[in-house]
Every structure is written in C-alpha cells, then in structure tokens.
Coordinates of C-alpha atoms and ligand atoms in Angstrom, one line a residue:
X1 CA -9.7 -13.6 34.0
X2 CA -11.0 -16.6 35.8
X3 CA -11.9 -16.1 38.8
X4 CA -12.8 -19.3 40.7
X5 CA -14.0 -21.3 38.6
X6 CA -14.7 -24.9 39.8
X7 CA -13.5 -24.0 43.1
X8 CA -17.2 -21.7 43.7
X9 CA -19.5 -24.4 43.4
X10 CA -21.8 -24.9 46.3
X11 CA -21.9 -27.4 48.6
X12 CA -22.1 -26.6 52.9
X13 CA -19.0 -25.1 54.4
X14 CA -17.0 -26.0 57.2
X15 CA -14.9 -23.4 58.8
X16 CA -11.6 -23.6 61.0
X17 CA -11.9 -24.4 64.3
X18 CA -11.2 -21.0 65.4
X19 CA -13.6 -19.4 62.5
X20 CA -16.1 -21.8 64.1
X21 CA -16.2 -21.0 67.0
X22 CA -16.4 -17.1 66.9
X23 CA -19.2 -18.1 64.3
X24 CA -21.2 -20.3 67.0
X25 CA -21.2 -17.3 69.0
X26 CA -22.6 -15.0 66.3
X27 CA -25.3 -15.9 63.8
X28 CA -23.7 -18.4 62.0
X29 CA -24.3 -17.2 58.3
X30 CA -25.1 -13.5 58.9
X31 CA -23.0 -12.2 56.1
X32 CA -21.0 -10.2 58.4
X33 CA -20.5 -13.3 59.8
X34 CA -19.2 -15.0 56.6
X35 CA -17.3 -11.9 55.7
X36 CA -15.5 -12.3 58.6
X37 CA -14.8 -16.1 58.0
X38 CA -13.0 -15.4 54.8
X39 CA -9.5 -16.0 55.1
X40 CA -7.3 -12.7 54.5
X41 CA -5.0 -12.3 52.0
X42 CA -2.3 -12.0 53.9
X43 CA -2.6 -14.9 56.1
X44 CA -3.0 -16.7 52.5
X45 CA 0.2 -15.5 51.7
X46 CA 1.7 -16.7 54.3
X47 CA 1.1 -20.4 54.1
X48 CA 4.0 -22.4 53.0
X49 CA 2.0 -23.8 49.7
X50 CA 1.1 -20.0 48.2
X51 CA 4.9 -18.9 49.6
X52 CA 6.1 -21.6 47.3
X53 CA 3.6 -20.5 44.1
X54 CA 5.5 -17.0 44.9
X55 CA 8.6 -18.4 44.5
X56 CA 7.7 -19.8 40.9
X57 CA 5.3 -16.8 39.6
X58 CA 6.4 -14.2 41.9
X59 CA 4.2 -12.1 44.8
X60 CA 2.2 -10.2 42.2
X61 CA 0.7 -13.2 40.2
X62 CA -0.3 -15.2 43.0
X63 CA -1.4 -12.2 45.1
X64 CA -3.8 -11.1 41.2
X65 CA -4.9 -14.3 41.2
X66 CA -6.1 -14.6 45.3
X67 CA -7.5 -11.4 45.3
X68 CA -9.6 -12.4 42.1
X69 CA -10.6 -15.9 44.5
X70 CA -11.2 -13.4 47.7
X71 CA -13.3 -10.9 44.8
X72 CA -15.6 -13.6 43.7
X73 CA -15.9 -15.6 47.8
X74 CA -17.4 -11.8 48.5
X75 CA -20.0 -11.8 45.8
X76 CA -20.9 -15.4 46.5
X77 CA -21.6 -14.4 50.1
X78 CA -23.5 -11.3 49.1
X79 CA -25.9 -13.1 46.5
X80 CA -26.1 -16.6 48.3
X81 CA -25.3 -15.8 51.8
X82 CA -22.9 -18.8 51.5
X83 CA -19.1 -19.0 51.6
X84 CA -16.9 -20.9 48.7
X85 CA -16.0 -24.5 49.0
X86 CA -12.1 -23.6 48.8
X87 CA -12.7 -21.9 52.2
X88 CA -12.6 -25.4 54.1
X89 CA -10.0 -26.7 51.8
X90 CA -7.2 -24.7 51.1
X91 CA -6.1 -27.5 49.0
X92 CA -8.6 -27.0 46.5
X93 CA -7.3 -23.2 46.2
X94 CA -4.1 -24.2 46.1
X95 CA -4.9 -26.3 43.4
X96 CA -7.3 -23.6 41.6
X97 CA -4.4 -21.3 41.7
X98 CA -1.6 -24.0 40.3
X99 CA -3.9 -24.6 37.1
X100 CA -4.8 -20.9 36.7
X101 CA -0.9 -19.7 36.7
X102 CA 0.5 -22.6 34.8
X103 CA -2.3 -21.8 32.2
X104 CA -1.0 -18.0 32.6
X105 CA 2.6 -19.0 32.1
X106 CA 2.6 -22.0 29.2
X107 CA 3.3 -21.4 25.8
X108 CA 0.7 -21.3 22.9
X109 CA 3.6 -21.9 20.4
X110 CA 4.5 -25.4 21.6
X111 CA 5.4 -28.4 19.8
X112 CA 2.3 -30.3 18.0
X113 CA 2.6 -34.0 16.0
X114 CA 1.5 -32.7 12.7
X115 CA 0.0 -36.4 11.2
X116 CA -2.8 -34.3 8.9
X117 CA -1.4 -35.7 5.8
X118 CA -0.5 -32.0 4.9
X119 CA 3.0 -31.5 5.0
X120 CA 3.5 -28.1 4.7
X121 CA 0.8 -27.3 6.9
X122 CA 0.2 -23.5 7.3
X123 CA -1.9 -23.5 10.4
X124 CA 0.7 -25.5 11.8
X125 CA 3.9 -22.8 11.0
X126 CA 5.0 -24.4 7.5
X127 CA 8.2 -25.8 7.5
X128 CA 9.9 -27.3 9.9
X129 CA 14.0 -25.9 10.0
X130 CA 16.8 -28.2 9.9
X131 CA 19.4 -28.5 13.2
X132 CA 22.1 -26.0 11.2
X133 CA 19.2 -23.5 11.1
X134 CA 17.9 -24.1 14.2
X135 CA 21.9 -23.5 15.7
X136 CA 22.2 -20.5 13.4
X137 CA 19.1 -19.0 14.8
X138 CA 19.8 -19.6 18.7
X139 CA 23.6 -18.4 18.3
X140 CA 22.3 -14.9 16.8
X141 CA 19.4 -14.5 19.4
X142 CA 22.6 -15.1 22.5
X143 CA 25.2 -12.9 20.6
X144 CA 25.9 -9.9 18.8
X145 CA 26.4 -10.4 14.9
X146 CA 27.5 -8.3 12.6
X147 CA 24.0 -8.1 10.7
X148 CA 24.7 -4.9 8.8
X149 CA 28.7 -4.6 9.3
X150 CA 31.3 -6.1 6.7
X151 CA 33.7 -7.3 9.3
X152 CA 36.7 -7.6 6.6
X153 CA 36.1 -3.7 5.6
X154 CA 35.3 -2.6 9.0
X155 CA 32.2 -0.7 7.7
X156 CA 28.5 -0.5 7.4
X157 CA 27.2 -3.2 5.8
X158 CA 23.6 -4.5 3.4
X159 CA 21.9 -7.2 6.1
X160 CA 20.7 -8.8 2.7
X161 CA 24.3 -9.7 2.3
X162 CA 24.0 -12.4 4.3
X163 CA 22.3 -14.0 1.6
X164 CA 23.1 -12.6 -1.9
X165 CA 26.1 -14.4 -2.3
X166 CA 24.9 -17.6 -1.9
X167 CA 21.7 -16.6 -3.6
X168 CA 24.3 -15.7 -6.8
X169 CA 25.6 -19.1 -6.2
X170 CA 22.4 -21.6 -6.4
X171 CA 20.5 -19.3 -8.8
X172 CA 22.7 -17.0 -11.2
X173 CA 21.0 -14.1 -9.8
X174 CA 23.2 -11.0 -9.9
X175 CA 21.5 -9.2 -6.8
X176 CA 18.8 -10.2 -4.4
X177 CA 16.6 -8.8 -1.4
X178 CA 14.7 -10.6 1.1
X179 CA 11.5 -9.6 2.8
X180 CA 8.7 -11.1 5.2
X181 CA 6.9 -13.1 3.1
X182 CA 6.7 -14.0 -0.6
X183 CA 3.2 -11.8 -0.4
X184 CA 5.3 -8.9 0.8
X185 CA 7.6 -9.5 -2.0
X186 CA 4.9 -9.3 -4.4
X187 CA 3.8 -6.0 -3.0
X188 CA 7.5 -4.5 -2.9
X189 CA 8.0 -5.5 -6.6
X190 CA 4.9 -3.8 -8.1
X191 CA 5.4 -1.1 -5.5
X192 CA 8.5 0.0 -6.8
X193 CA 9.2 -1.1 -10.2
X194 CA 5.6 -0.7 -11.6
X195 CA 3.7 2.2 -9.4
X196 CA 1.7 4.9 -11.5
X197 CA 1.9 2.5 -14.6
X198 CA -0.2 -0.6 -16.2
X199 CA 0.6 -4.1 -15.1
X200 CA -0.2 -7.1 -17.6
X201 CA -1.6 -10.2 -16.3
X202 CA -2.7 -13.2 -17.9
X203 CA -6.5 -14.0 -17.2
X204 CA -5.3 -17.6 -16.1
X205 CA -3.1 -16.3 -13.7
X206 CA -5.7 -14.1 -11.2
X207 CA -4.8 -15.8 -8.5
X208 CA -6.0 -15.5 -4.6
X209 CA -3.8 -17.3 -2.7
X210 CA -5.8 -17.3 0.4
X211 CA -7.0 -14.6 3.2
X212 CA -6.7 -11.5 1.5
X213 CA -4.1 -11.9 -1.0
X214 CA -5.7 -12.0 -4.4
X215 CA -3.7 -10.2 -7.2
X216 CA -5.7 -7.4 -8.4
X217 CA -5.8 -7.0 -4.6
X218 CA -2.4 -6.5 -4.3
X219 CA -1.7 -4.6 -7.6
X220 CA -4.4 -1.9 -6.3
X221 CA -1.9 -1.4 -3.3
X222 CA 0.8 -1.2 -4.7
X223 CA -1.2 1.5 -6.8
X224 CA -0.5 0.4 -10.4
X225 CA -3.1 -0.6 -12.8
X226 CA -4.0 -4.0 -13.6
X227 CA -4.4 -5.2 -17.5
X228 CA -5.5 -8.1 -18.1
X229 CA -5.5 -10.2 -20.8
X230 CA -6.5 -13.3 -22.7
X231 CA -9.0 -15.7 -21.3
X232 CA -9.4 -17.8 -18.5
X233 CA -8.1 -20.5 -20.0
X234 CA -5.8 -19.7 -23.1
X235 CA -3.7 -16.4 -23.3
X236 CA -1.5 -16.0 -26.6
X237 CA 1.9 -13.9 -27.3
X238 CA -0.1 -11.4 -29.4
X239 CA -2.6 -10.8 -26.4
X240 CA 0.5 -9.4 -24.3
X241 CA 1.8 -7.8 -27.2
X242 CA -1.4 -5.9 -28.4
X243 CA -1.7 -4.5 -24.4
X244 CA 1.3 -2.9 -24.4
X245 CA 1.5 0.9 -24.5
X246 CA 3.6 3.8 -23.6
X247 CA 1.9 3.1 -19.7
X248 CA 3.1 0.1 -19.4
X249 CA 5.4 -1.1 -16.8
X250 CA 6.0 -5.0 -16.2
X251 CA 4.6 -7.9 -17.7
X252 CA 3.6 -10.0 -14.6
X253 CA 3.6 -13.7 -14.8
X254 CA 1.7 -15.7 -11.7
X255 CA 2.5 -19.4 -10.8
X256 CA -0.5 -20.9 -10.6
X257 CA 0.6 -23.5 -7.7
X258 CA -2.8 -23.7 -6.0
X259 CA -4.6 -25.0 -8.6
X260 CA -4.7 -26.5 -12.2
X261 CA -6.6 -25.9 -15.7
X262 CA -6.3 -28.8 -18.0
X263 CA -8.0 -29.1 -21.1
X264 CA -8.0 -26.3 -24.1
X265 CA -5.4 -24.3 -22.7
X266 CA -2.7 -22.3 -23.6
X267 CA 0.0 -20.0 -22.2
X268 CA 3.1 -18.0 -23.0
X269 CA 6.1 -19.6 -22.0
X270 CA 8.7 -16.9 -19.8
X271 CA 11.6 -17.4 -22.9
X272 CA 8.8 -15.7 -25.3
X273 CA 7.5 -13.2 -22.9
X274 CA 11.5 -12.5 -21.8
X275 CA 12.4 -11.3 -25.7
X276 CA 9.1 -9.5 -26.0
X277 CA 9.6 -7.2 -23.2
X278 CA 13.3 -6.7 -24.1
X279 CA 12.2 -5.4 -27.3
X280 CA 10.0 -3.3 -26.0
X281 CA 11.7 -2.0 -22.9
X282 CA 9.6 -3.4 -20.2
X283 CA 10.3 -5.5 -16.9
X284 CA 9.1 -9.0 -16.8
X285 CA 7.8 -10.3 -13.6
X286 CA 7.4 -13.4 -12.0
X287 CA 5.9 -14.7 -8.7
X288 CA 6.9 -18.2 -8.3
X289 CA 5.2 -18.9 -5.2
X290 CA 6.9 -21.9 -3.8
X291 CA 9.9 -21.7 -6.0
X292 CA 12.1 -24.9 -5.3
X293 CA 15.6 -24.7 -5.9
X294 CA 15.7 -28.6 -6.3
X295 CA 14.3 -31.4 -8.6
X296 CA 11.5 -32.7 -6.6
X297 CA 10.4 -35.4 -9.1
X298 CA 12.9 -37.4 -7.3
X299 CA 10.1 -37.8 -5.0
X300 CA 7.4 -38.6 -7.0
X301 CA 6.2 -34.7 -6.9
X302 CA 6.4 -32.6 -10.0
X303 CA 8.8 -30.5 -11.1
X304 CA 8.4 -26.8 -10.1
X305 CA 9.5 -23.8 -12.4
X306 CA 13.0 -23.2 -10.7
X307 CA 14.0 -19.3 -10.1
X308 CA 17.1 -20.2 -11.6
X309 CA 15.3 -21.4 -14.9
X310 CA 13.1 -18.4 -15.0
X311 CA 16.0 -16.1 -15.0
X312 CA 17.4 -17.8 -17.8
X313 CA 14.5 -17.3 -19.3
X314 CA 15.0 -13.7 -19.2
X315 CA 12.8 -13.0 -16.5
X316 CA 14.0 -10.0 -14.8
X317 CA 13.0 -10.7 -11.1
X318 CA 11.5 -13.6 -9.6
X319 CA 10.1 -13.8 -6.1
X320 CA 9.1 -16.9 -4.1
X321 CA 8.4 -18.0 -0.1
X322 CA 11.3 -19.1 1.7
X323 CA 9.1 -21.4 4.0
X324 CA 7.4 -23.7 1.2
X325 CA 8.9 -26.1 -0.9
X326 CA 12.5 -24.4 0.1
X327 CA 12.0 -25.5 3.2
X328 CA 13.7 -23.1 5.2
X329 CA 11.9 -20.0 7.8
X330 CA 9.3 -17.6 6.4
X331 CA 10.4 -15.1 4.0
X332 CA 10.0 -13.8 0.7
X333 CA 13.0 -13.7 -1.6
X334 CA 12.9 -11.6 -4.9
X335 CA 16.4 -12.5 -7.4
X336 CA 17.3 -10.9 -10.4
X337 CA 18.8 -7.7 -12.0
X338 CA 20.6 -5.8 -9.8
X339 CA 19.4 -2.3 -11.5
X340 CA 15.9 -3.5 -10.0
X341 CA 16.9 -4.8 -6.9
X342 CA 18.4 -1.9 -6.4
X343 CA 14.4 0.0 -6.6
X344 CA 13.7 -2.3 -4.5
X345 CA 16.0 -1.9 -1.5
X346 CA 15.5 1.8 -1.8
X347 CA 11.6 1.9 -1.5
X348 CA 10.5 3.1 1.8
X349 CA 8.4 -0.3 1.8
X350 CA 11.5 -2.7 2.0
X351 CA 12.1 -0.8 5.3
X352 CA 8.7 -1.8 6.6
X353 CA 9.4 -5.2 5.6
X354 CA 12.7 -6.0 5.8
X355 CA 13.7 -9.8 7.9
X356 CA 15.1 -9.9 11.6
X357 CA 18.5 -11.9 12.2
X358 CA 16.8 -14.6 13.8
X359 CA 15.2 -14.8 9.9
X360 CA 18.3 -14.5 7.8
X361 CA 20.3 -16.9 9.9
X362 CA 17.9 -20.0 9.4
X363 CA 17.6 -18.5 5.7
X364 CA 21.5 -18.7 5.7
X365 CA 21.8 -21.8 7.0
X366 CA 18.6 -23.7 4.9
X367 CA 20.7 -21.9 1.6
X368 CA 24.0 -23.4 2.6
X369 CA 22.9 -26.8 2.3
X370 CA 21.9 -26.5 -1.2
X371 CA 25.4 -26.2 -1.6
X372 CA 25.5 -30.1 -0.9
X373 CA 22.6 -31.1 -2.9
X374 CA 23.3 -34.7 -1.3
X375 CA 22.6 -33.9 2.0
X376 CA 19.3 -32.0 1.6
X377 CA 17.0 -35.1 2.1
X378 CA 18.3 -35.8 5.3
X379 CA 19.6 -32.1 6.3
X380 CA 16.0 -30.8 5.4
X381 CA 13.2 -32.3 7.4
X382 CA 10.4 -31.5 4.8
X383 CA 13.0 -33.1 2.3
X384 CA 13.4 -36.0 4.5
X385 CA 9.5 -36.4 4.9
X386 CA 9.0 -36.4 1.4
X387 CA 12.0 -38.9 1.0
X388 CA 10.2 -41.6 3.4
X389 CA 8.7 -44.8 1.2
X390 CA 5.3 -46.3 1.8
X391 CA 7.1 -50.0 3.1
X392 CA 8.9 -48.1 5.6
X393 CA 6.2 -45.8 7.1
X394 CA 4.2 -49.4 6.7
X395 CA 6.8 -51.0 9.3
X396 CA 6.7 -48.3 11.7
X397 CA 2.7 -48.2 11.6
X398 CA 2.9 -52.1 12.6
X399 CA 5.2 -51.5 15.1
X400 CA 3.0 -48.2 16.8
X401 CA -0.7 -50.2 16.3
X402 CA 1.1 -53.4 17.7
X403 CA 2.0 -51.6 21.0
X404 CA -1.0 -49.5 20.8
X405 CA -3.8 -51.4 20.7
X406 CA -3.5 -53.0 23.8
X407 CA -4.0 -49.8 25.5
X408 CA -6.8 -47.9 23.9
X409 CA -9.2 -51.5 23.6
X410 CA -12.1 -52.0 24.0
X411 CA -13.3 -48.6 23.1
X412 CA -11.2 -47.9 19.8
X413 CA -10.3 -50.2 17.6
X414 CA -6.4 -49.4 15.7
X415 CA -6.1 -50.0 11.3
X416 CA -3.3 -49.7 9.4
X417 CA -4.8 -47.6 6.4
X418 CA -2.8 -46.7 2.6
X419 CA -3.4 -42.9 2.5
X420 CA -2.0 -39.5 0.5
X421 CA 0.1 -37.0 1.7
X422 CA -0.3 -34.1 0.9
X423 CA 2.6 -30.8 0.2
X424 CA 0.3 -28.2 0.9
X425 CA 0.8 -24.3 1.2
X426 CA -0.8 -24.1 -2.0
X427 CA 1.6 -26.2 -3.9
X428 CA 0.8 -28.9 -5.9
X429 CA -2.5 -29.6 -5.0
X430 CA -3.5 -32.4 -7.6
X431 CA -0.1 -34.4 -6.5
X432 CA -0.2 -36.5 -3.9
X433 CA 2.8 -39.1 -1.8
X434 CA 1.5 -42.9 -1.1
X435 CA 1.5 -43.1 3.0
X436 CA 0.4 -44.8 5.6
X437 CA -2.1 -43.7 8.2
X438 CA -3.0 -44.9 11.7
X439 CA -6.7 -44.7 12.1
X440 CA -9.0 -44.7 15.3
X441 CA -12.5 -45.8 15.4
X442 CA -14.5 -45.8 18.5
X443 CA -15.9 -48.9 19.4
X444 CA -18.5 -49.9 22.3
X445 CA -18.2 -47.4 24.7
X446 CA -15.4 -45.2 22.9
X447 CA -16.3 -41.1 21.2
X448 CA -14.7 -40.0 18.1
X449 CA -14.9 -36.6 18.8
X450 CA -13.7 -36.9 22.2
X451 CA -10.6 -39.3 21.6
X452 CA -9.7 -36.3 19.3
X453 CA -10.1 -33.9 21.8
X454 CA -7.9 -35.8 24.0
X455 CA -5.5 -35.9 21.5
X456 CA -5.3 -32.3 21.5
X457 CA -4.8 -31.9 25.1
X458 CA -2.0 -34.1 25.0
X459 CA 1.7 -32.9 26.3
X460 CA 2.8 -32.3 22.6
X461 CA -0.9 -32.3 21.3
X462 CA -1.5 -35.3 18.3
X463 CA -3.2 -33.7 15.3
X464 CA -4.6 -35.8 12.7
X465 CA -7.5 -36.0 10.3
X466 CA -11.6 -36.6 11.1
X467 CA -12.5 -38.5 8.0
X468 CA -15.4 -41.1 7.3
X469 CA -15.9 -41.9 11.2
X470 CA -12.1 -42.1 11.6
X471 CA -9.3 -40.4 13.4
X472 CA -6.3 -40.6 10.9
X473 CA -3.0 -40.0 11.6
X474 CA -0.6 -39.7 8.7
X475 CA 2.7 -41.6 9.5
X476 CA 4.5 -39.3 7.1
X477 CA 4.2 -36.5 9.4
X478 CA 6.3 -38.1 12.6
X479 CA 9.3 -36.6 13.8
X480 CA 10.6 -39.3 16.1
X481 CA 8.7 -42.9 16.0
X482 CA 9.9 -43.5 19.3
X483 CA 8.4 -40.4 21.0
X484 CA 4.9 -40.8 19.3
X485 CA 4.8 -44.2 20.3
X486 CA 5.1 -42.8 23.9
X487 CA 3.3 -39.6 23.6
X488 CA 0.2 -42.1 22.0
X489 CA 1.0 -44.9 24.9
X490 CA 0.7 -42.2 27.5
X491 CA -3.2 -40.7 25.7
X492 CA -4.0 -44.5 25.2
X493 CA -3.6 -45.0 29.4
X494 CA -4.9 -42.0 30.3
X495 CA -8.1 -43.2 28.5
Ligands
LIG1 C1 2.0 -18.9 -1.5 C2 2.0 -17.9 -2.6 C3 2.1 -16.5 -2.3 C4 2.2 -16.0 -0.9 O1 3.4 -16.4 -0.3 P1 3.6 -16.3 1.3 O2 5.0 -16.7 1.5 O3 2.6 -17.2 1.9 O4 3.3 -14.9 1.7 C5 2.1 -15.6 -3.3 N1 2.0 -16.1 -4.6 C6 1.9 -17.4 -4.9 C7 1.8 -17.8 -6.4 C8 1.9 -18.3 -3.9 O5 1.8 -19.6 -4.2

C-alpha cells in the first residue's frame, strides 16, 4: 500500500499556531516533541474534508489510509527527526488521500479506444457485443431467469437450451453444448469421446495457438494418445488410413487459422476423411477455431470453413470460439451428433466448464441476429468495423487531424497515413483490410514515448501502434468519431 508517497518529501515544517507554541516552549524538534505535533487521527477525522472522503469510501478506508500517512510521519520523525510536509498542509493530505482512494476504487476493466489496427484484439477482450447482447446480459444479471427451467413444462431444464435451438437453426447441428472457451471445448471433446485411445492428427495441423495451448498439449490432458501422421507439409488419405487400429478413437482435424503453408502441399479434405471414418467406425473431429457462420469475403477477408459446411461434410463434432470471427462473448461451442454431445454433457469436465447466464444471454442474443443475415453488419460491431471502406475512414481522419492539429503543434506533427487492419485472434493472419491511420510524430520539443504514455492515461485510454518513429492510430478501430475527436482534443490541450 502506498503510504505517503509524494506527500513525505522534505522540506522545513511549519506547525499550527497552537502546536507552535507548546513547541517554542519545549525543544523544538526533540522527537518527543514532533511526536507530539502530529495531528491525531481522530482530530483528522473530524475535519469537514476527511468527513466528506468518509461519506464516499466509508470510515474504514479513509481511517486505513490515515493511519498508513500517521505510520510513515512516525518513521520519518524517528530516522530524520523531521515531521512530513502534509503536517502544515492538510490540503496536501487531503489531496494524498483523494488520489490514493480513487486509485483504490477505479476499475481496471474500463473502456480503451482500441486503434492497433488489430481488430480482434485479445489483450484488449476480443470482441466487442452488439446493444441486443449487451441488453440481454444486463437484464439476466437484475432478474431471475429461468436458466435451467423449461417454463412451458414447468420442469428442470438443460441451460444449453438456451442455445441449441438456434444453434439447429444456423448450422443443421442436431445437438450442441457450450463451454468457456473454444480451448476448453477442445479439451472436453478429446476428454470424453477419445480418452484411453489414439488420436490422429495431421503433421500440418500441430498447432499452438498461443500461451499454453499447443495440441499434443492438450491431447496429453485429456489423456489420449496422439498419432500423427504425414508430413509437415503434405498428409494423404492413405496416411490416415494406414494409422488406424483397433485403438483408435477420433480422427482430429485442426484449422490452421494462425498461420499458412503454401507451396507443395497437400491435405485431406473433411468429405474424404468423413466416409473413411464411417467405414471404419470412428469419430471425426474438427476444431475450427474461429468458425464464422457468415461469408466474410463480402469484406474483402477470406472465406472461413463454416461449422455448418464441416457437418455436411460428415464431420461429427465441430468446435469453435464464440468471441472471434462470431463476434459474440467468449465461449466455446462444440455442434454435432447428438449421441456425442450427449458424452459430452455427461463428463464431469463440462461441469467444470460450463458458461454463466451472463454468457449464454450475449451468446443468445449475438445467435439471433444471424437469423437476419442483413442486419449483422450493422447489429455486429466487429461486422460493422470490417464493413467500413477506406474513403470513408479517409473522411473521418481529415475531419479528426483538421481539428487536431491545432492543438497538439508545435511539438507533434498529425499525417493522414493508408494502413492494414488487421482480424487478429489468430485468424487470418496473411489477410489484411485497407484503412486509414492517424499518425503522431514528435517534432521540436515533443517525445514519442511520452505522447504515448499520455495517451494511456487518458479518461478512456487511446491505444494505437509505435511503428517507424510514429504513433498510429488505426481509424478502423473507432467506436464513436465524435467522442475520439474529444477524448484526442482533451490529451491534445492537456499537452
Ligand atoms: C483460437 C483457437 C483456439 C482457442 O480458442 P479460444 O476461444 O481462444 O480458447 C483453439 N484452436 C484454434 C484452431 C484456434 O484458432
């Protein structure tokens, strides 16, 4: 805990009148002396600015926070013989205290402007929910809701049912379960369709997906064996079908979203792999990773395998994240036969990692408006970012360095940049959206690294990009031009 901080810094003390003079009849800096100088806590408590801190923070905060001030006076005068500053100027206590309990009391999970040029930023919580979510979400945490209750039957109820029938809708699935993330999904699928047994993987598809999720990682926890197969770069039909034995489980296939081979490559497609382990009376796997349940090359991105073509493809279950490309909280959704989803929602492990209300609402809600295709790029704000054209972030970047850089010359100088968003979360990383990006350079008198800093201080802090002696902000990435331009006006005067 801080304990003083700037308020301990030396400099001569003046006492109160009345401190003075019992002091002038004393030693003036015995340390009894100063000891006795020291304000007590009570008759701290007592003055009408720390009654009204007690008001907003309560007794047991402010008084903490004092008697860490009162702690630290009584080494000062013990090492330096000298009392602290904040003992002639309650002000400056009063102030001390403000910035220590408002520090106390703000939130870490506040609002940032992510301008990275990542869109799906996972440091910065993925994707952002649409209003219907964010309603759904807030009217669940205020009221009961019948989470696992079927209100028509008047009995217990599956809280996965919140989702399934929509889920049935959008993809064809026949059953579905939903989970914390589409790692955890991972982990429940080979936990309980494949433990005990041999798992085969193509070599291509060993993916680590960041942290600690790497595949063979994840197929040693959920304790079945890993077989893999073919090369690193080209894997055939006969490879899978030589590996099979009486062992075997699941043929696992692994979106490779985070990164590309090109060249001599080959791979089996899911309709080939779907009749082989038909035949042979094995489950076919598949984690999609982002899964998208809409075209995206509407947008000038790629098109992503879709869950709902996988299943057609005979794939048995397919798991993806709920906050990547589909926009909606995070989450990990595994679809497909209902025999297996079944395994599934009776491991012990779905207990362990079953989704909250507050999670299935926004789920609910981001699913319903696939229902209306139409709407999603405006429903959906990562649809709706992607959706923006270069001219028009163009415009608004004129309109923001226009107003701008009158306040933040001489020391920066404010360029209109072309830049490349990015999706991120892994997915497509070798396709990139035409932006626009504001970019700061310092100038005469003017710091890079601390016009940055500033940035990050800021009300609703301003995160961009350090690149080539620049500070770039990716115009993609606004919420609300009309609140940047204030938020940025506001940093640009306070300069
Ligand atoms: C992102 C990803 C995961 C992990 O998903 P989370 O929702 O982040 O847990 C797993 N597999 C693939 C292929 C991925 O792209």
């Amino acid at each position: 805990m801080n304990v003083g901080g700037a308020c301990d810094n030396a400099s001569p003390s003046f006492f109160s009148t009345l401190k003075m003079t019992q002091m002038m009849t004393q030693a003036p800096d015995t340390p009894q002396a100063l000891y006795r100088a020291l304000p007590s806590m009570d008759s701290l408590l007592a003055k009408p600015s720390f009654a009204q801190l007690q008001q907003t923070y309560g007794k047991a905060a402010v008084k903490a926070a004092l008697d860490g001030h009162l702690h630290a006076a009584r080494t000062l005068i013990s090492q330096e013989h000298r009392l602290p500053n904040w003992c002639s100027d309650p002000a400056q206590l009063h102030g001390c205290l403000v910035d220590q309990l408002s520090r106390d009391y703000c939130h870490s999970l506040k609002p940032v402007w992510n301008l990275t040029g990542t869109i799906l930023h996972t440091n910065l919580g993925r994707a952002q929910q649409s209003e219907a979510a964010i309603k759904a979400v807030s009217s669940v945490m205020r009221y009961p809701t019948p989470l696992e209750f079927e209100l028509a039957a008047g009995e217990r109820g599956h809280r996965d049912n919140a989702i399934s029938g929509l889920i049935h809708r959008l993809t064809g699935a026949e059953a579905c379960c939903v989970v914390n993330n589409n790692a955890a999904a991972v982990l429940l699928m080979l936990s309980a369709v494949t433990a005990g047994k041999e798992v085969i993987v193509s070599r291509g598809e060993l993916v680590e997906i960041g942290g600690a999720f790497r595949i063979p990682d994840i197929m040693r926890q959920a304790g079945c064996t890993l077989v893999e197969v073919g090369s690193t770069n080209r894997t055939h039909l006969k490879d899978y079908e030589q590996a099979i034995t009486e062992n075997t489980a699941a043929i696992m296939k692994v979106h490779t979203s985070n990164y590309h081979i090109s060249g001599f490559t080959a791979a089996v497609e899911e309709a080939k792999l779907g009749e082989l382990c038909r035949e042979r009376g094995i489950a076919l796997i598949s984690d999609l990773g982002s899964g998208s349940l809409t075209d995206l090359r509407r947008f000038g991105l790629k098109q992503e395998p879709t869950p709902q073509a996988m299943l057609l493809d005979g794939v048995d279950l397919v798991s993806f994240s709920g906050d990547k490309l589909l926009g909606g909280p995070q989450s990990g959704l595994i679809v497909g036969k209902q025999s297996l989803i079944n395994q599934l929602q009776s491991h012990p492990l779905k207990r362990a990692l079953r989704c909250d209300k507050l999670i299935l609402a926004a789920l609910e809600a981001t699913l319903i408006h696939y229902l209306t295709p139409e709407t999603l790029d405006t429903e959906l704000p990562i649809m709706a970012k992607f959706a923006r054209s270069q001219d028009t972030l163009r415009q608004i970047g004129q309109r923001l360095q226009q107003a701008l850089i009158p306040l933040f010359q001489p020391a920066y100088g404010i360029e209109l940049q072309d830049c490349q968003t990015q999706v991120g979360s892994g997915s497509q990383p070798d396709t990139f959206l035409p932006s626009v990006a504001l970019c700061f350079t310092a100038l005469k008198g003017g710091s890079l690294s601390l016009l940055e800093q500033h940035f990050k201080q800021a009300e609703r802090p301003v995160i961009g990009r350090m690149s080539n002696d620049q500070l770039r902000l990716d115009l993609r990435g606004i919420d609300n031009e009309a609140e940047l331009l204030a938020e940025l006006s506001t940093l640009g005067v306070q300069l």
